[in-house]
Short mmCIF file of C-alpha atoms in Angstrom, two decimals:
data_model
loop_
_atom_site.label_atom_id
_atom_site.label_comp_id
_atom_site.label_asym_id
_atom_site.label_seq_id
_atom_site.Cartn_x
_atom_site.Cartn_y
_atom_site.Cartn_z
CA UNK A 159 31.36 2.58 5.10
CA UNK A 160 29.11 3.08 2.10
CA UNK A 161 30.01 0.81 -0.84
CA UNK A 162 30.00 1.94 -4.46
CA UNK A 163 27.65 -0.82 -5.62
CA UNK A 164 24.79 -2.71 -4.02
CA UNK A 165 22.42 -5.63 -4.32
CA UNK A 166 19.09 -4.58 -5.81
CA UNK A 167 16.14 -5.91 -7.80
CA UNK A 168 15.62 -4.03 -11.05
CA UNK A 169 12.35 -4.14 -12.94
CA UNK A 170 13.39 -4.22 -16.59
CA UNK A 171 9.95 -3.69 -18.14
CA UNK A 172 6.25 -4.46 -17.76
CA UNK A 173 5.48 -8.17 -17.66
CA UNK A 174 5.80 -11.33 -15.63
CA UNK A 175 8.02 -12.19 -12.69
CA UNK A 176 10.86 -12.81 -15.13
CA UNK A 177 11.12 -9.01 -15.53
CA UNK A 178 12.61 -8.80 -12.01
CA UNK A 179 16.41 -8.90 -12.23
CA UNK A 180 18.35 -9.42 -8.97
CA UNK A 181 21.78 -7.84 -9.35
CA UNK A 182 24.83 -7.19 -7.17
CA UNK A 183 26.39 -4.42 -9.27
CA UNK A 184 23.85 -1.59 -9.08
CA UNK A 185 25.45 1.78 -8.21
CA UNK A 186 24.59 3.10 -4.75
CA UNK A 187 22.62 6.33 -5.25
CA UNK A 188 23.92 9.67 -4.00
CA UNK A 189 21.54 11.89 -2.03
CA UNK A 190 20.87 15.28 -3.58
CA UNK A 191 19.92 18.53 -1.90
CA UNK A 192 17.29 17.87 0.76
CA UNK A 193 17.61 14.08 0.46
CA UNK A 194 18.91 11.29 2.68
CA UNK A 195 20.54 7.98 1.80
CA UNK A 196 18.89 5.09 3.63
CA UNK A 197 20.48 1.72 4.34
CA UNK A 198 17.43 -0.47 3.81
CA UNK A 199 16.77 -2.98 6.60
CA UNK A 200 13.50 -4.40 5.28
CA UNK A 201 10.91 -3.71 2.57
CA UNK A 202 7.32 -4.95 2.39
CA UNK A 203 5.64 -6.58 -0.61
CA UNK A 204 2.45 -4.87 -1.78
CA UNK A 205 -0.18 -5.08 -4.49
CA UNK A 206 1.16 -1.88 -5.98
CA UNK A 207 4.53 -3.52 -6.67
CA UNK A 208 2.85 -6.29 -8.63
CA UNK A 209 0.33 -4.01 -10.33
CA UNK A 210 3.14 -1.74 -11.49
CA UNK A 211 5.22 -4.64 -12.76
CA UNK A 212 2.38 -6.14 -14.81
CA UNK A 213 1.09 -2.78 -16.04
CA UNK A 214 -2.31 -3.31 -14.41
CA UNK A 215 -2.90 0.44 -14.10
CA UNK A 216 -3.17 0.67 -17.87
CA UNK A 217 -6.75 1.21 -19.01
CA UNK A 218 -6.06 -1.48 -21.61
CA UNK A 219 -6.23 -4.05 -18.77
CA UNK A 220 -9.69 -5.07 -17.55
CA UNK A 221 -8.90 -8.26 -15.63
CA UNK A 222 -8.17 -8.74 -11.94
CA UNK A 223 -4.61 -8.51 -10.62
CA UNK A 224 -4.09 -12.25 -10.14
CA UNK A 225 -4.92 -13.07 -13.76
CA UNK A 226 -1.65 -11.47 -14.86
CA UNK A 227 0.18 -11.39 -11.56
CA UNK A 228 2.77 -14.02 -12.43
CA UNK A 229 2.92 -13.81 -16.23
CA UNK A 230 1.81 -10.25 -17.01
CA UNK A 231 -0.78 -9.11 -19.57
CA UNK A 232 -0.60 -9.01 -23.34
CA UNK A 233 -2.77 -5.88 -23.59
CA UNK A 234 -0.71 -3.32 -21.67
CA UNK A 235 -0.30 0.23 -22.94
CA UNK A 236 3.08 1.30 -21.56
CA UNK A 237 2.09 4.95 -21.86
CA UNK A 238 -0.49 4.80 -19.05
CA UNK A 239 0.67 1.81 -17.00
CA UNK A 240 1.61 3.64 -13.80
CA UNK A 241 -0.05 5.26 -10.80
CA UNK A 242 0.39 8.76 -12.16
CA UNK A 243 -0.27 7.98 -15.81
CA UNK A 244 3.28 9.05 -16.63
CA UNK A 245 5.21 6.22 -18.33
CA UNK A 246 7.75 4.40 -16.17
CA UNK A 247 11.42 4.48 -17.04
CA UNK A 248 13.41 1.27 -16.81
CA UNK A 249 15.27 -0.21 -15.10
CA UNK A 250 13.36 0.74 -11.96
CA UNK A 251 14.02 -0.42 -8.40
CA UNK A 252 10.55 -1.01 -6.94
CA UNK A 253 9.55 -1.21 -3.29
CA UNK A 254 7.00 1.21 -1.81
CA UNK A 255 7.83 0.19 1.78
CA UNK A 256 11.14 1.39 3.17
CA UNK A 257 12.41 0.81 6.69
CA UNK A 258 16.07 1.47 7.34
CA UNK A 259 18.75 3.71 8.78
CA UNK A 260 19.97 7.06 7.52
CA UNK A 261 23.47 6.42 6.17
CA UNK A 262 24.30 9.80 4.60
CA UNK A 263 22.66 13.17 3.93
CA UNK A 264 22.62 15.60 1.05
CA UNK A 265 23.10 19.34 1.15
CA UNK A 266 20.71 21.15 3.43
CA UNK A 267 20.06 18.17 5.70
CA UNK A 268 21.30 18.07 9.29
CA UNK A 269 24.09 15.45 9.60
CA UNK A 270 22.63 14.60 13.01
CA UNK A 271 20.03 12.55 11.10
CA UNK A 272 22.68 9.92 10.29
CA UNK A 273 21.90 6.77 12.25
CA UNK A 274 18.18 7.43 12.68
CA UNK A 275 15.83 4.48 12.14
CA UNK A 276 13.25 5.67 9.66
CA UNK A 277 10.30 4.85 7.46
CA UNK A 278 9.51 6.76 4.27
CA UNK A 279 6.15 8.16 3.26
CA UNK A 280 5.39 6.15 0.14
CA UNK A 281 3.32 8.88 -1.54
CA UNK A 282 6.00 11.54 -1.99
CA UNK A 283 4.95 15.18 -2.36
CA UNK A 284 8.37 16.88 -2.31
CA UNK A 285 9.08 16.10 -5.96
CA UNK A 286 5.80 17.72 -7.12
CA UNK A 287 6.17 20.83 -4.95
CA UNK A 288 3.32 19.74 -2.66
CA UNK A 289 0.66 20.38 -5.28
CA UNK A 290 -2.77 19.04 -4.22
CA UNK A 291 -3.68 15.57 -5.50
CA UNK A 292 -0.24 15.00 -7.03
CA UNK A 293 2.49 12.70 -5.77
CA UNK A 294 5.27 10.37 -6.74
CA UNK A 295 5.13 6.81 -5.48
CA UNK A 296 8.48 5.60 -4.22
CA UNK A 297 9.37 2.54 -6.30
CA UNK A 298 7.35 3.89 -9.23
CA UNK A 299 8.35 7.40 -10.31
CA UNK A 300 11.62 7.01 -8.38
CA UNK A 301 13.63 4.05 -7.08
CA UNK A 302 12.42 2.36 -3.91
CA UNK A 303 13.28 -0.15 -1.23
CA UNK A 304 14.06 -3.40 -3.08
CA UNK A 305 17.76 -2.70 -2.63
CA UNK A 306 20.44 -2.30 0.01
CA UNK A 307 20.23 1.50 -0.27
CA UNK A 308 17.74 4.07 -1.50
CA UNK A 309 17.31 7.83 -1.36
CA UNK A 310 14.28 9.80 -0.21
CA UNK A 311 13.40 13.40 0.67
CA UNK A 312 14.47 14.16 4.22
CA UNK A 313 11.19 15.98 4.83
CA UNK A 314 9.24 12.79 4.08
CA UNK A 315 11.59 10.42 5.91
CA UNK A 316 10.26 9.93 9.44
CA UNK A 317 12.26 8.80 12.46
CA UNK A 318 10.27 6.34 14.56
CA UNK A 319 10.91 5.58 18.23
CA UNK A 320 9.40 2.24 19.24
CA UNK A 321 10.32 -1.26 20.32
CA UNK A 322 9.27 -2.88 17.03
CA UNK A 323 11.75 -4.75 14.89
CA UNK A 324 12.68 -3.53 11.40
CA UNK A 325 10.46 -6.09 9.69
CA UNK A 326 7.37 -4.84 11.51
CA UNK A 327 8.12 -1.24 10.60
CA UNK A 328 8.55 -2.26 6.96
CA UNK A 329 4.96 -3.49 6.97
CA UNK A 330 3.62 -0.01 7.71
CA UNK A 331 4.18 2.62 5.00
CA UNK A 332 2.14 1.49 1.99
CA UNK A 333 -0.54 -0.68 3.59
CA UNK A 334 -1.23 1.44 6.64
CA UNK A 335 -1.07 4.82 4.92
CA UNK A 336 -3.46 3.52 2.25
CA UNK A 337 -5.88 2.31 4.91
CA UNK A 338 -5.58 5.43 7.06
CA UNK A 339 -5.93 7.60 3.97
CA UNK A 340 -9.25 5.95 3.14
CA UNK A 341 -10.55 6.30 6.71
CA UNK A 342 -9.39 9.91 6.85
CA UNK A 343 -11.02 10.80 3.52
CA UNK A 344 -14.31 9.18 4.59
CA UNK A 345 -14.15 10.77 8.08
CA UNK A 346 -14.71 7.42 9.80
CA UNK A 347 -15.74 7.58 13.44
CA UNK A 348 -17.75 5.48 15.88
CA UNK A 349 -20.04 3.90 13.27
CA UNK A 350 -20.50 0.65 11.36
CA UNK A 351 -17.77 -0.01 8.80
CA UNK A 352 -17.52 -2.84 6.27
CA UNK A 353 -13.95 -3.75 5.18
CA UNK A 354 -13.38 -5.95 2.13
CA UNK A 355 -10.17 -7.93 1.61
CA UNK A 356 -9.68 -7.78 5.35
CA UNK A 357 -6.91 -10.37 5.63
CA UNK A 358 -4.50 -8.61 3.27
CA UNK A 359 -1.96 -5.95 4.15
CA UNK A 360 -4.22 -2.94 3.56
CA UNK A 361 -7.37 -4.72 4.75
CA UNK A 362 -5.84 -5.87 8.02
CA UNK A 363 -4.54 -2.34 8.55
CA UNK A 364 -8.01 -0.92 7.88
CA UNK A 365 -9.54 -3.22 10.49
CA UNK A 366 -7.10 -2.07 13.16
CA UNK A 367 -7.28 1.59 12.22
CA UNK A 368 -11.08 1.64 12.05
CA UNK A 369 -11.26 0.02 15.49
CA UNK A 370 -8.86 2.66 16.75
CA UNK A 371 -11.43 5.26 15.63
CA UNK A 372 -14.17 3.51 17.61
CA UNK A 373 -15.92 1.82 14.67
CA UNK A 374 -17.90 -1.41 14.74
CA UNK A 375 -16.03 -3.37 12.06
CA UNK A 376 -17.51 -6.04 9.82
CA UNK A 377 -14.80 -7.75 7.78
CA UNK A 378 -14.92 -9.83 4.59
CA UNK A 379 -12.29 -12.52 4.06
CA UNK A 380 -11.81 -16.19 3.26
CA UNK A 381 -13.30 -18.44 6.00
CA UNK A 382 -9.87 -19.93 6.77
CA UNK A 383 -8.65 -16.49 7.84
CA UNK A 384 -11.64 -15.52 9.97
CA UNK A 385 -10.00 -16.19 13.33
CA UNK A 386 -6.93 -14.14 12.42
CA UNK A 387 -9.09 -11.20 11.31
CA UNK A 388 -11.16 -11.39 14.51
CA UNK A 389 -7.89 -11.27 16.45
CA UNK A 390 -7.08 -8.00 14.67
CA UNK A 391 -10.17 -6.49 16.25
CA UNK A 392 -12.98 -7.14 13.78
CA UNK A 393 -16.36 -7.40 15.51
CA UNK A 394 -17.85 -9.70 12.89
CA UNK A 395 -16.39 -11.63 9.95
CA UNK A 396 -18.28 -12.79 6.86
CA UNK A 397 -17.23 -15.03 3.99
CA UNK A 398 -15.89 -12.82 1.21
CA UNK A 399 -18.41 -14.47 -1.17
CA UNK A 400 -21.40 -13.95 1.13
CA UNK A 401 -24.68 -12.49 -0.06
CA UNK A 402 -24.21 -9.17 1.70
CA UNK A 403 -27.80 -7.99 1.46
CA UNK A 404 -29.04 -11.29 2.91
CA UNK A 405 -26.44 -11.28 5.70
CA UNK A 406 -26.49 -7.60 6.62
CA UNK A 407 -29.66 -6.12 5.19
CA UNK A 408 -30.03 -3.10 2.94
CA UNK A 409 -28.98 0.21 4.42
CA UNK A 410 -27.12 -1.31 7.37
CA UNK A 411 -23.60 0.07 6.82
CA UNK A 412 -22.32 3.62 7.35
CA UNK A 413 -19.00 3.29 5.50
CA UNK A 414 -17.59 0.72 3.07
CA UNK A 415 -13.79 0.48 2.85
CA UNK A 416 -13.22 -1.47 -0.35
CA UNK A 417 -10.03 -2.97 -1.77
CA UNK A 418 -11.61 -5.66 -3.93
CA UNK A 419 -14.32 -4.31 -6.32
CA UNK A 420 -15.11 -7.02 -8.91
CA UNK A 421 -18.48 -8.75 -9.39
CA UNK A 422 -19.68 -8.16 -5.81
CA UNK A 423 -19.33 -4.37 -6.09
CA UNK A 424 -23.01 -3.41 -6.63
CA UNK A 425 -24.01 -5.07 -3.36
CA UNK A 426 -21.57 -2.82 -1.48
CA UNK A 427 -23.72 0.17 -2.43
CA UNK A 428 -26.90 -1.74 -1.60
CA UNK A 429 -25.87 -2.27 2.02
CA UNK A 430 -24.85 1.37 2.54
CA UNK A 431 -27.38 3.47 4.44
CA UNK A 432 -28.82 6.66 3.00
CA UNK A 433 -26.05 9.25 3.12
CA UNK A 434 -23.44 6.49 3.47
CA UNK A 435 -19.85 6.73 2.23
CA UNK A 436 -17.80 4.38 0.08
CA UNK A 437 -13.99 4.62 -0.10
CA UNK A 438 -11.76 2.59 -2.40
CA UNK A 439 -8.03 2.24 -3.01
CA UNK A 440 -7.96 -1.05 -4.89
CA UNK A 441 -9.74 -3.43 -7.20
CA UNK A 442 -7.95 -6.75 -6.92
CA UNK A 443 -11.03 -8.73 -8.02
CA UNK A 444 -11.42 -6.64 -11.15
CA UNK A 445 -11.56 -2.91 -11.99
CA UNK A 446 -14.65 -2.90 -14.22
CA UNK A 447 -17.87 -2.75 -12.19
CA UNK A 448 -21.51 -1.97 -12.95
CA UNK A 449 -23.30 0.83 -11.12
CA UNK A 450 -26.98 1.67 -11.01
CA UNK A 451 -26.72 5.45 -10.84
CA UNK A 452 -30.16 5.55 -9.24
CA UNK A 453 -28.71 3.81 -6.19
CA UNK A 454 -26.03 6.48 -6.01
CA UNK A 455 -28.26 9.54 -6.14
CA UNK A 456 -31.47 8.28 -4.56
CA UNK A 457 -29.52 7.17 -1.47
CA UNK A 458 -27.37 10.34 -1.42
CA UNK A 459 -24.18 8.27 -1.34
CA UNK A 460 -20.66 9.69 -1.47
CA UNK A 461 -17.93 7.78 -3.31
CA UNK A 462 -14.27 8.46 -2.51
CA UNK A 463 -11.38 7.40 -4.72
CA UNK A 464 -8.31 7.39 -2.46
CA UNK A 465 -4.77 7.68 -3.76
CA UNK A 466 -3.49 11.09 -2.69
CA UNK A 467 -2.84 11.44 1.05
CA UNK A 468 -2.76 14.63 3.08
CA UNK A 469 0.38 15.11 5.15
CA UNK A 470 -1.43 14.37 8.40
CA UNK A 471 -2.11 10.76 7.34
CA UNK A 472 1.49 9.58 7.56
CA UNK A 473 2.27 11.87 10.49
CA UNK A 474 -0.59 10.27 12.42
CA UNK A 475 0.65 6.76 11.62
CA UNK A 476 3.99 7.53 13.25
CA UNK A 477 2.11 8.81 16.31
CA UNK A 478 -0.04 5.65 16.46
CA UNK A 479 3.09 3.48 16.31
CA UNK A 480 4.89 5.39 19.02
CA UNK A 481 1.78 5.34 21.22
CA UNK A 482 1.40 1.56 20.79
CA UNK A 483 -2.06 1.87 19.25
CA UNK A 484 -1.47 -0.37 16.20
CA UNK A 485 0.74 -3.31 15.30
CA UNK A 486 1.03 -5.09 11.95
CA UNK A 487 0.94 -8.80 11.26
CA UNK A 488 3.99 -10.08 9.39
CA UNK A 489 3.16 -13.39 7.76
CA UNK A 490 6.63 -14.27 6.48
CA UNK A 491 10.00 -12.84 5.49
CA UNK A 492 12.22 -13.63 2.51
CA UNK A 493 15.72 -12.65 1.45
CA UNK A 494 15.58 -9.96 -1.23
CA UNK A 495 17.10 -12.45 -3.67
CA UNK A 496 13.92 -14.55 -3.33
CA UNK A 497 11.58 -11.79 -4.46
CA UNK A 498 10.08 -14.02 -7.16
CA UNK A 499 9.07 -16.63 -4.58
CA UNK A 500 7.69 -13.91 -2.29
CA UNK A 501 5.53 -12.45 -5.06
CA UNK A 502 4.32 -15.90 -6.08
CA UNK A 503 3.21 -16.52 -2.48
CA UNK A 504 1.66 -13.05 -2.30
CA UNK A 505 -0.49 -13.90 -5.32
CA UNK A 506 -1.85 -17.06 -3.66
CA UNK A 507 -3.56 -14.86 -1.01
CA UNK A 508 -3.15 -17.66 1.52
CA UNK A 509 -1.39 -15.46 4.09
CA UNK A 510 -2.75 -12.93 6.57
CA UNK A 511 -0.88 -9.66 6.89
CA UNK A 512 2.35 -8.67 5.17
CA UNK A 513 5.23 -10.41 3.41
CA UNK A 514 8.55 -8.62 3.89
CA UNK A 515 11.85 -8.76 2.00
CA UNK A 516 15.23 -8.41 3.72
CA UNK A 517 18.24 -7.27 1.65
CA UNK A 518 21.78 -8.41 2.51
CA UNK A 519 22.87 -6.21 5.39
CA UNK A 520 25.77 -3.80 5.05
CA UNK A 521 27.88 -3.04 8.11
CA UNK A 522 27.02 0.41 9.47
#
């Protein structure tokens, strides 16, 4: 039985945590042609949720995420404060991670899909006609998983057959597709890879996924999290504030997978070998960095900015899950109604792995 209204968290505008409004009277969406309605079982918390809320993607913001993570920024330009550069419309149900069960289907979708346990590709291509380097982010350009129900394109809603629980599956879409997208773009193989922010959701995913590709993984994280990151498969762990050139030597790294940026950024290029590759999908320590262009061209480096994901990235993730080749770390779960507390804990960066929200469950 599908109710007419649902519990959901609506983002009412750019700003602090107070802009998140937990409601019990939000209309349940109706799937359109080619779409499915998903009863959400769990939804992960990610940097993108916070960055979108605070308007961090606006070029008017130059500080790190945590500076405005709880209270927002005063210098946000609403016109460019989203992934795509297209202004958000409010209220918006965020949540880039969706794990749940197909509850209903729209026209053109096989009713046999009802009941499937699914995850949704977070970088949606259906709505932009599969044009290269364009996508909608679920929870940004369209409503996402911080609710009891959400809709998604059937073509980008993947059934998964595994023995994981719903919470574990909810830790996959955003973090693991971001990490796999970076590794795919940089063509990572059996070589030496440096991963920054290695204890977070994307960083911990990158460690596992790089090891799966046969890489020797050096991870940067807080010392208190070193053992947990080693348990993920890292071959060596360094303090995130280490002098990288002193510890590793110039030209010692084949690929840098960076989620942090900030003041340490120039040293990441210093430790890359000639012909090395750098891939980034985040800048939690600050987006404004200084580059010596001579380092870039004299060492024949390649820099990859990684947002768009080819179809094979998410398809491969489902295969890795079903083959038992990866498994996420879930640090803690919260009821959806406690999203403010969950985001406050997320901002402390004291956890390893993912935080996951669980909406009130509706009888199937």
